[in-house]
XYZ file of C-alpha atoms in Angstrom:
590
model
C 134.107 65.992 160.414
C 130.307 65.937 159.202
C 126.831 67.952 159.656
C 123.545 66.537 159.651
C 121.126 67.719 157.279
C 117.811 67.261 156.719
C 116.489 66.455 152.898
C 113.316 68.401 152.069
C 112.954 66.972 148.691
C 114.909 66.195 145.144
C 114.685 69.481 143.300
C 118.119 70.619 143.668
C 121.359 69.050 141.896
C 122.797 68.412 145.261
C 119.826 66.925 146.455
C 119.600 64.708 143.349
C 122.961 63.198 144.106
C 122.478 62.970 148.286
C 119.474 60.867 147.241
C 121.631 58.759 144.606
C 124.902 58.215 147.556
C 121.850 56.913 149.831
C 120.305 54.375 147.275
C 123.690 52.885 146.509
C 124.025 52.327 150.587
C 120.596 50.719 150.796
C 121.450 48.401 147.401
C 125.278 47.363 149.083
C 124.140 47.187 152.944
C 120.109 45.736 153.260
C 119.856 42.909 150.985
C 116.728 41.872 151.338
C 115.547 45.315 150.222
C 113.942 44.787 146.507
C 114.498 47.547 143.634
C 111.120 49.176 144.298
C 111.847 50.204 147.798
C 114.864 51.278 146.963
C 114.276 53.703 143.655
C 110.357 54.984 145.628
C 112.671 57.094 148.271
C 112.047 60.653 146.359
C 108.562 59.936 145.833
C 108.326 59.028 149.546
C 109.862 62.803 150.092
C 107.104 64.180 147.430
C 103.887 61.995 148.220
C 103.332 61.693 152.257
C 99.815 61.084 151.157
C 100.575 58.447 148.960
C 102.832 56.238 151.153
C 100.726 57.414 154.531
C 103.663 58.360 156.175
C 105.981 61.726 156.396
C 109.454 60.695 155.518
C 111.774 62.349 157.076
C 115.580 62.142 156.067
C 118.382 62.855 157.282
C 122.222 62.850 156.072
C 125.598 63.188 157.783
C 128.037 64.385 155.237
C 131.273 66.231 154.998
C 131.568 69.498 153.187
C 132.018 68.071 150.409
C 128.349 66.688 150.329
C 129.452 62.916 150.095
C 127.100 60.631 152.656
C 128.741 59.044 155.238
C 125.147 57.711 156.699
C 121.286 58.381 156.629
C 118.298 57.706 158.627
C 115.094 57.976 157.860
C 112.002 58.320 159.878
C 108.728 58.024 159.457
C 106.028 60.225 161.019
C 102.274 59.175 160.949
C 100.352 62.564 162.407
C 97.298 60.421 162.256
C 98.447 57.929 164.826
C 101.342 60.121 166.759
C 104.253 58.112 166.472
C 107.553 57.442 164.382
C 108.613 54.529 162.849
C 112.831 54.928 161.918
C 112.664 53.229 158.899
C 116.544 52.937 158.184
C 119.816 54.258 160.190
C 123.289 53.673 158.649
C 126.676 54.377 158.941
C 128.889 54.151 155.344
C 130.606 50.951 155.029
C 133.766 51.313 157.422
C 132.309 54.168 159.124
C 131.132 52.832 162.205
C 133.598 54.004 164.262
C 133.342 57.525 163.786
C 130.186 58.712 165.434
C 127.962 58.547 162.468
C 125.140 56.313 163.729
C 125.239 57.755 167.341
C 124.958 61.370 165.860
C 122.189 60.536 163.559
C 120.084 58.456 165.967
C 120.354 61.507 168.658
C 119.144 63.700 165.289
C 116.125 61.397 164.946
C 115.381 61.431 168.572
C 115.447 65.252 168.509
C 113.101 65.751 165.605
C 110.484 62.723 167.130
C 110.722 64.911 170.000
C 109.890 67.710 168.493
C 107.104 66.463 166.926
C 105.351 65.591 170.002
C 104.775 62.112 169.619
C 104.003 59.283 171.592
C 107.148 57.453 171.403
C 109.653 55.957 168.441
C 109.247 52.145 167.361
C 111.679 50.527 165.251
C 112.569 46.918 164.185
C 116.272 45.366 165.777
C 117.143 42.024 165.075
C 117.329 39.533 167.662
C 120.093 38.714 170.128
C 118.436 35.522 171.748
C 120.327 32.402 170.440
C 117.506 30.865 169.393
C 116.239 33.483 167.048
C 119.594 34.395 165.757
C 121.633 30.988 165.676
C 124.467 32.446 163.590
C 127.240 33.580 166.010
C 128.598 36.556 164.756
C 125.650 38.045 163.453
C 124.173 37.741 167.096
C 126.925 39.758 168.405
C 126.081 42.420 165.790
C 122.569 42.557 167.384
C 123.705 42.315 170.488
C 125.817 45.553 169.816
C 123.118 47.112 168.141
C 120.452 46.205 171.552
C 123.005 47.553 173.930
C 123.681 50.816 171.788
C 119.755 51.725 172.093
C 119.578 50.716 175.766
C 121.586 53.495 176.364
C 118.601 55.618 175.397
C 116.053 53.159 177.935
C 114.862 52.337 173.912
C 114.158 48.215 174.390
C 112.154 45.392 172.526
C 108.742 45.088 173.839
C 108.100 42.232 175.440
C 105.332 39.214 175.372
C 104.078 39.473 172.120
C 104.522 37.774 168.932
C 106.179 40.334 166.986
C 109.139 38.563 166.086
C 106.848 35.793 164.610
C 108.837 34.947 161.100
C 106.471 35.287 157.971
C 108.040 31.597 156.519
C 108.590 29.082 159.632
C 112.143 28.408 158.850
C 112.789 31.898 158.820
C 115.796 33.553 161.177
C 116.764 36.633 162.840
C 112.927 37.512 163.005
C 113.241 41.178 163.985
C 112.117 42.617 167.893
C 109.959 46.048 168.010
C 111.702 48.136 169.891
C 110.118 51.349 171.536
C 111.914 54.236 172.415
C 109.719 56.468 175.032
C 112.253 59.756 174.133
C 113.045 60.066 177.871
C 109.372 60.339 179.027
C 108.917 57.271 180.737
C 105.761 57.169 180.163
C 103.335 54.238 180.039
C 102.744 52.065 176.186
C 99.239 51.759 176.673
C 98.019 48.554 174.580
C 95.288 49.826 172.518
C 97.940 52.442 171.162
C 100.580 49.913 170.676
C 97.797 47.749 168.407
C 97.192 50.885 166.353
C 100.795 51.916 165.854
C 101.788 47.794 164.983
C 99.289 47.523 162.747
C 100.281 50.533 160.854
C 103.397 49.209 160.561
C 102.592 46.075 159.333
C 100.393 47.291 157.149
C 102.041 50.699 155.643
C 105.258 48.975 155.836
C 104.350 45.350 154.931
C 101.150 45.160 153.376
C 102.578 44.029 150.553
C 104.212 40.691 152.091
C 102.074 40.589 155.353
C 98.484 38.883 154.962
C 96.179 39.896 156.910
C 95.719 36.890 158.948
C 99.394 37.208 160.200
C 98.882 40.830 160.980
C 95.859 40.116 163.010
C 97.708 37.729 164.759
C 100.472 39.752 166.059
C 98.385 42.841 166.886
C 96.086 40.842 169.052
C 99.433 39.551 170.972
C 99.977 42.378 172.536
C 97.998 41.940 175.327
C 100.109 43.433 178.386
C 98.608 47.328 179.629
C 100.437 48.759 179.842
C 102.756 47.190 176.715
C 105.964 45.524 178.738
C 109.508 46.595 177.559
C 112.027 43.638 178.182
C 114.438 44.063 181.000
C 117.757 45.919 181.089
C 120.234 43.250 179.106
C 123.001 45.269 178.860
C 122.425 48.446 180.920
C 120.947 49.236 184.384
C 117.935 51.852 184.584
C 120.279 54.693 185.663
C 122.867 54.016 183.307
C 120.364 55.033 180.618
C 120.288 58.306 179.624
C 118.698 60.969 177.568
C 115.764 62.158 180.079
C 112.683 63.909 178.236
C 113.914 67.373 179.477
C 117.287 67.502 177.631
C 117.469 70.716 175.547
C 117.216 70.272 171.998
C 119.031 71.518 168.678
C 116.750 73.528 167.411
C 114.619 74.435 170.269
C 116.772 77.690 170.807
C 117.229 80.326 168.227
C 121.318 80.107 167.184
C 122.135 83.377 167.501
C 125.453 84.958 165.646
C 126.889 88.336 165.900
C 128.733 89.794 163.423
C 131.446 90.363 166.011
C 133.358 92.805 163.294
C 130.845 95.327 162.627
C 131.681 97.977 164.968
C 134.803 98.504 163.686
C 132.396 100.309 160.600
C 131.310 103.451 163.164
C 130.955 106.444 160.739
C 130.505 109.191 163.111
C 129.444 112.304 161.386
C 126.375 113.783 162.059
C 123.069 112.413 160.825
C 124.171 108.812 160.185
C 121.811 106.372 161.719
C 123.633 103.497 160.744
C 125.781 103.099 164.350
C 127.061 100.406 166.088
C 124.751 100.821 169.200
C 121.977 99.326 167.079
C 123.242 95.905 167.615
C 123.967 96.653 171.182
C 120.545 97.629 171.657
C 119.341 94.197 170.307
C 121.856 91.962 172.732
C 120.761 93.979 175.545
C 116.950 92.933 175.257
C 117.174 89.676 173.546
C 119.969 87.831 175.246
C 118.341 87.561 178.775
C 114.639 85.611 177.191
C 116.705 82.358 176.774
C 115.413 81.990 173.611
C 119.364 82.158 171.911
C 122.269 80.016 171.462
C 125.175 82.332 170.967
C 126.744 80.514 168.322
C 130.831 81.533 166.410
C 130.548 82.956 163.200
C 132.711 80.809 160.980
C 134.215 82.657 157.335
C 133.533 81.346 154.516
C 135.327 82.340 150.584
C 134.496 84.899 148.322
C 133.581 82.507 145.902
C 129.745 82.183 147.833
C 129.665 86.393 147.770
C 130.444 86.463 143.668
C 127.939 84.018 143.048
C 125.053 86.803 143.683
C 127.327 89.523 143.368
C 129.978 90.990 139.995
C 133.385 89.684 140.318
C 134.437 93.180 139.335
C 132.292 95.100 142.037
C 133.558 92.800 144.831
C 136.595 93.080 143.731
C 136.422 97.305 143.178
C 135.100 97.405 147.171
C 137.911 95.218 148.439
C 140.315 97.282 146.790
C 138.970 100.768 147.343
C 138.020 100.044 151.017
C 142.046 99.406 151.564
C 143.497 102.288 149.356
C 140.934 105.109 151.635
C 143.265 106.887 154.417
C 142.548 105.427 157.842
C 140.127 107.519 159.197
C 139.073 108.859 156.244
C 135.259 108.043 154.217
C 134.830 108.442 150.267
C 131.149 109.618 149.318
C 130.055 108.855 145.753
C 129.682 112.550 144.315
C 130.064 111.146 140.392
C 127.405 108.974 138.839
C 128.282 108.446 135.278
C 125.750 106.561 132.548
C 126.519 103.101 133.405
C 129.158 102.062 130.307
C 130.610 98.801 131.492
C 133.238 99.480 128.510
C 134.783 102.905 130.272
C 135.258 102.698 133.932
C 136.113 105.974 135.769
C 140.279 105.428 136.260
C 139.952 107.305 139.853
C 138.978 104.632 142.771
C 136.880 107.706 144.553
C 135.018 108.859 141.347
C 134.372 105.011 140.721
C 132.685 104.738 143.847
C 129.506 106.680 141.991
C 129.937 103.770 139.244
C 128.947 101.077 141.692
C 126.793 103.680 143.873
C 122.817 104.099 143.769
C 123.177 107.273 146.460
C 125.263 109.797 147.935
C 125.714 108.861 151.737
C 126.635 105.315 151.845
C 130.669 105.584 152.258
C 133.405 103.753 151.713
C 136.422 103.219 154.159
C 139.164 101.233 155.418
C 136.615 99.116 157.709
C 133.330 99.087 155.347
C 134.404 95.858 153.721
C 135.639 94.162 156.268
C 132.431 94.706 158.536
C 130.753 93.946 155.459
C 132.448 90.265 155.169
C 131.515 89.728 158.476
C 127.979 90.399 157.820
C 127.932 88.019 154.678
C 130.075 85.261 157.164
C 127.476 85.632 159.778
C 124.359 85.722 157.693
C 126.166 82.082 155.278
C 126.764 80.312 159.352
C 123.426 80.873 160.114
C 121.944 78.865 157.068
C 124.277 76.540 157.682
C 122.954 75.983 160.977
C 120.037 75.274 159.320
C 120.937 72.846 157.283
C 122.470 71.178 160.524
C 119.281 70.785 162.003
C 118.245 73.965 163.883
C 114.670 75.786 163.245
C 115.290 79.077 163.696
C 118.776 81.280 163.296
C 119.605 84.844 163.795
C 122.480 86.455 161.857
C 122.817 89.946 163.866
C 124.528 92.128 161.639
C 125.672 95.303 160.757
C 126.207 96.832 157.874
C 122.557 95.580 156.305
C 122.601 94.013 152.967
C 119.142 94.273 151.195
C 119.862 97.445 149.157
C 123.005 95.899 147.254
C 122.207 94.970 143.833
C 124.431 92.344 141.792
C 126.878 95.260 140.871
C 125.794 98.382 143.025
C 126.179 98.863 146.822
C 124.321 101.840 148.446
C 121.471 102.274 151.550
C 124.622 101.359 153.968
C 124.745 97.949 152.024
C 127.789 96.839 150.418
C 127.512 93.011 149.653
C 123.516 91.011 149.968
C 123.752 88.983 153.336
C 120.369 87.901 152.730
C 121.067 87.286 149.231
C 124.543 85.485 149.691
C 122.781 83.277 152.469
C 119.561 82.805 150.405
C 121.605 81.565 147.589
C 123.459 79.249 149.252
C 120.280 77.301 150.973
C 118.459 77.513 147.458
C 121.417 74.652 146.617
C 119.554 72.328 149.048
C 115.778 73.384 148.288
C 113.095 75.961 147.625
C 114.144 79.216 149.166
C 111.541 82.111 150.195
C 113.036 85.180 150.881
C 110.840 87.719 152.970
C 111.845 91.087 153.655
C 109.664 93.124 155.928
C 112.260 96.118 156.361
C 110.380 99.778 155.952
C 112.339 100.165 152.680
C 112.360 97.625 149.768
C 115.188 95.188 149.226
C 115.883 96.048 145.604
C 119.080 94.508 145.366
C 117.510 91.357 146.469
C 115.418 91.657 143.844
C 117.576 92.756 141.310
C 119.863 89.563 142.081
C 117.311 86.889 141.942
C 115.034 88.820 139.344
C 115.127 86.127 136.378
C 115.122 83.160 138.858
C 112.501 80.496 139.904
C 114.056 78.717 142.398
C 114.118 81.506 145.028
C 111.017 83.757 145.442
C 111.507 87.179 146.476
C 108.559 88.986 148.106
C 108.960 92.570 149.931
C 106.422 95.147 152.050
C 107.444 98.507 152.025
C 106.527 102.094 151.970
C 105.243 103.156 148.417
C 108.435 104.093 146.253
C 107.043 107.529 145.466
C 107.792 108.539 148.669
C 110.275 106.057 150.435
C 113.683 104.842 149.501
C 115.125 103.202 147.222
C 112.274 105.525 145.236
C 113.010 103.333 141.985
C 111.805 99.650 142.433
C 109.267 98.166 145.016
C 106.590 99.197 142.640
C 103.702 96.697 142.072
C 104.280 95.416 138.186
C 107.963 94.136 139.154
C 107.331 90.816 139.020
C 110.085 88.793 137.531
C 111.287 88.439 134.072
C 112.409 85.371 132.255
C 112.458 82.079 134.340
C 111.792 84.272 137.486
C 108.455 85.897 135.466
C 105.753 85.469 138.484
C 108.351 84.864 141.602
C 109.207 88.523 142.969
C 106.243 90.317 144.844
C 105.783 93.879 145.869
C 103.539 94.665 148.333
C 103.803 98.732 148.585
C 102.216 100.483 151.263
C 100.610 103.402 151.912
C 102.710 105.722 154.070
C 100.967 105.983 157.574
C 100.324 102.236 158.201
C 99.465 100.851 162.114
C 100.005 97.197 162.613
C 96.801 95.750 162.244
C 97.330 97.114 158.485
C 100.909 95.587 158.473
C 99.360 92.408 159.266
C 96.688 92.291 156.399
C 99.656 92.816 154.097
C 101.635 89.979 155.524
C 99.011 87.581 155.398
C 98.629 88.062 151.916
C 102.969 88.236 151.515
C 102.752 84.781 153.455
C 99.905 83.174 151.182
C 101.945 83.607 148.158
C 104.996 82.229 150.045
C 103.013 79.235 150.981
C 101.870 78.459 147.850
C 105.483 78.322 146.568
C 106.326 76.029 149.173
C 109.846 76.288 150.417
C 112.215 74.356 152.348
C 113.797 77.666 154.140
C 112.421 81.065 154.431
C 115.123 83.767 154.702
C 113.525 86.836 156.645
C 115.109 89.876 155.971
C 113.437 91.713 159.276
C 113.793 95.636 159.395
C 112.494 97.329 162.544
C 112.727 100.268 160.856
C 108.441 99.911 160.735
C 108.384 100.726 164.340
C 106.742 104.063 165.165
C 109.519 106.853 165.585
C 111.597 105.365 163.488
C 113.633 108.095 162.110
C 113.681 106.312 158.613
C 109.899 105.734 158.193
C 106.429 106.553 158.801
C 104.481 103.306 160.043
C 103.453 103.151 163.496
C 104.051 99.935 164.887
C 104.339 98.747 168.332
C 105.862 96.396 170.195
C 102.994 94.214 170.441
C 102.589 94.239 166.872
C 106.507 92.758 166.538
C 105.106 89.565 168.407
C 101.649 89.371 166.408
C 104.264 89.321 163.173
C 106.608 87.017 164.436
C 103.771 84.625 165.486
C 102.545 84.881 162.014
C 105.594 84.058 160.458
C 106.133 81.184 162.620
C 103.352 79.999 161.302
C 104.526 78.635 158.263
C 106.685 75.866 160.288
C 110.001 75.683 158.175
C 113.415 76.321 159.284
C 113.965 80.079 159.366
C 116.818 82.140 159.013
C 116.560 86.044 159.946
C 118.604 87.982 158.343
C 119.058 91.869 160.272
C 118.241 94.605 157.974
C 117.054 98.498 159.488
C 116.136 99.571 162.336
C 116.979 103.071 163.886
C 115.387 104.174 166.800
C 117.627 102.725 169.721
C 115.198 103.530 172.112
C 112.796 100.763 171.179
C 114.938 98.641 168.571
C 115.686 96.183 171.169
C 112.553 95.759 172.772
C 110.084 95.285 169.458
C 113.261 92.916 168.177
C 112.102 90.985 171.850
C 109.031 90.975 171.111
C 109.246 89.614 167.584
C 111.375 86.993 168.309
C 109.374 85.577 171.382
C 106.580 85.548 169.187
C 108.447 83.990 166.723
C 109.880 81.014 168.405
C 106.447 79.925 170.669
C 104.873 79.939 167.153
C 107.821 77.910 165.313
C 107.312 75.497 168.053
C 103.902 74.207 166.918
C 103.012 74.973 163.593
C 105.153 72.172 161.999
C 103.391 69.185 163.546
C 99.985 70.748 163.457
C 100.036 71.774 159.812
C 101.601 67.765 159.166
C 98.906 66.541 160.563
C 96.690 68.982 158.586
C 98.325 67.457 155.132
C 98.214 64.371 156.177
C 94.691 64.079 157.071
């Protein structure tokens, strides 16, 4: 077994050694490759400006991070195309669907991108380019592989020209249309070949031989060889074929109704999530994907060992049917625990109305399972994920549940992407995350910004103020945007703008959006006023900033309209999300 993730850049230890596992495949399987190319592969990640192409990696790896093959590809905005630089399967792991998964990967994302087509460079299978027997039938393996995808070597040019005239196994270009079947036209084809030659090549390629071959392609439209292997129909992969990633993956914590407190007054109910389904499941914008459970050990590494443990064990020692309120809450003296499981409860409390019972921590599992397979999801290649969950999560500090949160989804899930790059987490619930801030309070590697209603007269009532800004390492990564407490959404909007300039300056890989629709007007937990059509105008914005996005459900109360503004986000979400990425790469790039 193996995922496909995409590498965003060195900064993270697992990164660091991803990058290391692919090196030592270029050094043992390309030869020909010098030192230089080999060691410049983070700086090609860093610098698109430098090497005049976005590199674009990919790994497939088992869960235990170790490569089992990469591609890369190469995006030039300026020209709209792709060049795949490299694809690779691990020594002795041909056979096992590496290459085939991570060439459909690369097809997905050039698709995505909107470009013209994908070139790459396939050695020869005519005998008298490739003389050597057996590595012809390699080729020829390779050339009947990529016919499969109506991707052939283009024909009549001189291309395959060797730089030295004894030179063999000159290499073909080979275009890949994507499934659009749409005509090469010449002048295109120059432009693209010469940037290849020269961004490439430049180094070994003089410029007489590069004007050579670009001038040899003389056919408009540009000529693809015939079928060698395949017939037209037996190709496959039409332009239409749905994407990974073009549909939100959508997972439900399926265990959270089993936490239905029914006394009177608490919002917190099962038909919240119901509500959702019923308005977002019918726009065709999800991909109802399982939930898959994951250890402990990812929940205690944002959360005390002791409090997880004290809500497992409480949780299963309540009588079935029965709730414990926090009444007690002692001075915090980490030395002299309460003995009595129910007067503990105020210990690891912040309020009086979040309870515990026989189902609170097992709905609360699910919500931490469902929020950790969403970023994974992510880090398998899709843009946008959903974890649908109840009970929320923001309110839980490191060692303190309350606010109907027992254990951080969005922290737990935040956390676990932050091993694999820059993490933003967003939260634009009514009330401020403080236990998201609490938990990543003295880091610098995830950076925690929040809108809110004012503390002095919304909940949590003690953080969410302005001068919380970090401390230590994390001094200058958690923002507070307050707000006033009648707020409309044109308001909402100049806050987020400013919550999404700081988030762009910090430039993360992921953004985890903890989205609370408890800003909606009638929302029995808050006092902004905003509409449906304000739910798109956000979720358009924070499409905008064109990195993979997990959202993370936090509040939301007032049934009535909780599914339609969570509609109404979301669509504006994804037809944002769809474009921003390739227009603000060509933006950098340019």
């Amino acid at each position: 077994m193996f995922r496909i993730r995409k590498i965003h850049d060195d900064t993270t230890e697992i990164n660091r050694g991803t990058l290391s596992q692919i090196q030592k495949i270029l050094r043992t399987q390309f030869n020909g490759l010098s030192e230089e190319d080999i060691t410049k592969l983070p700086d090609q990640l860093r610098n698109p400006l430098k090497h005049r192409f976005r590199s674009i990696l990919f790994v497939a790896e088992n869960a235990r991070t170790e490569v089992k093959g990469f591609a890369l590809l190469q995006y030039a905005p300026d020209l709209n195309f792709c060049y795949l630089d490299y694809i690779s399967a691990l020594a002795g792991r041909t056979g096992g669907g590496v290459g085939g998964a991570l060439y459909e990967r690369v097809r997905e994302e050039a698709l995505s991108l909107g470009v013209s087509g994908m070139f790459f460079e396939c050695l020869p299978d005519d005998p008298e380019l490739s003389p050597n027997e057996a590595i012809r039938a390699q080729n020829s393996a390779r050339l009947r592989f990529y016919e499969r995808y109506d991707a052939r070597p283009i024909a009549n040019t001189a291309y395959e020209t060797p730089l030295k005239p004894d030179g063999s196994d000159p290499p073909y270009l080979v275009f890949d249309g994507l499934g659009k079947r749409l005509p090469l036209a010449r002048d295109h084809a120059r432009r693209v070949v010469r940037a290849i030659l020269n961004r490439k090549y430049g180094s070994v390629c003089p410029p007489e031989y590069v004007n050579k071959v670009v001038k040899s392609f003389r056919d408009d439209p540009v000529r693809l060889r015939d079928y060698q292997y395949l017939t037209r129909q037996k190709s496959q992969k039409p332009a239409n074929a749905t994407l990974q990633g073009k549909r939100i993956a959508l997972i439900v914590n399926d265990t959270h109704s089993i936490h239905h407190v029914r006394e009177r007054g608490y919002v917190q109910a099962p038909v919240r999530v119901d509500a959702i389904l019923r308005e977002i499941e019918p726009t065709n914008l999800f991909e109802r994907r399982p939930k898959r459970h994951f250890g402990l050990e990812y929940i205690k590494a944002v959360h005390d060992s002791d409090f997880v443990n004290y809500l497992r064990n409480a949780c299963a020692r309540v009588p079935e049917g029965k709730s414990v309120y926090p009444y007690v809450f002692p001075l915090r003296n980490h030395a002299r625990q309460p003995r009595e499981l129910p007067l503990r409860a105020g210990y690891y409390c912040m309020d009086t109305f979040t309870p515990l019972n026989q189902n609170a921590y097992k709905a609360a599992i699910g919500a931490v399972d469902s929020a950790l397979t969403g970023a994974n999801y992510l880090l398998e290649g899709y843009r946008l994920a959903y974890a649908l969950v109840r009970p929320p999560g923001h309110h839980a500090e490191r060692d303190s549940f309350g606010g109907f949160c027992y254990f951080n989804s969005t922290a737990v899930a935040a956390h676990h992407l932050s091993q694999f790059g820059r993490v933003a987490v967003l939260d634009v619930d009514y009330h401020h995350g403080n236990g998201t801030q609490d938990i990543f309070y003295n880091r610098n590697d995830v950076l925690t910004v929040s809108l809110h209603g004012h503390p002095k007269y919304s909940y949590p009532y003690f953080s969410g103020f302005e001068d919380e800004k970090g401390e230590g390492e994390g001094a200058g990564f958690n923002l507070n945007l307050p707000l006033r407490e009648h707020l409309d959404g044109e308001q909402f909007q100049e806050a987020l703008e400013i919550a999404l300039k700081r988030v762009r300056r910090f430039k993360p890989a992921y953004l985890v959006l903890a989205l609370g629709l408890d800003t909606a007007k009638g929302d029995p937990t808050g006092s902004f006023t905003l509409t449906a059509k304000d739910f798109h105008v956000n979720g358009r914005i924070i499409g905008g900033l064109g990195i993979p996005i997990l959202v993370v459900q936090e509040g939301g109360y007032r049934t009535r309209s909780l599914g339609i503004n969570a509609r109404h986000f979301f669509t504006g979400l994804s037809a944002q999300a769809r474009t921003t990425e390739n227009h603000s790469t060509r933006k950098d790039m340019n």
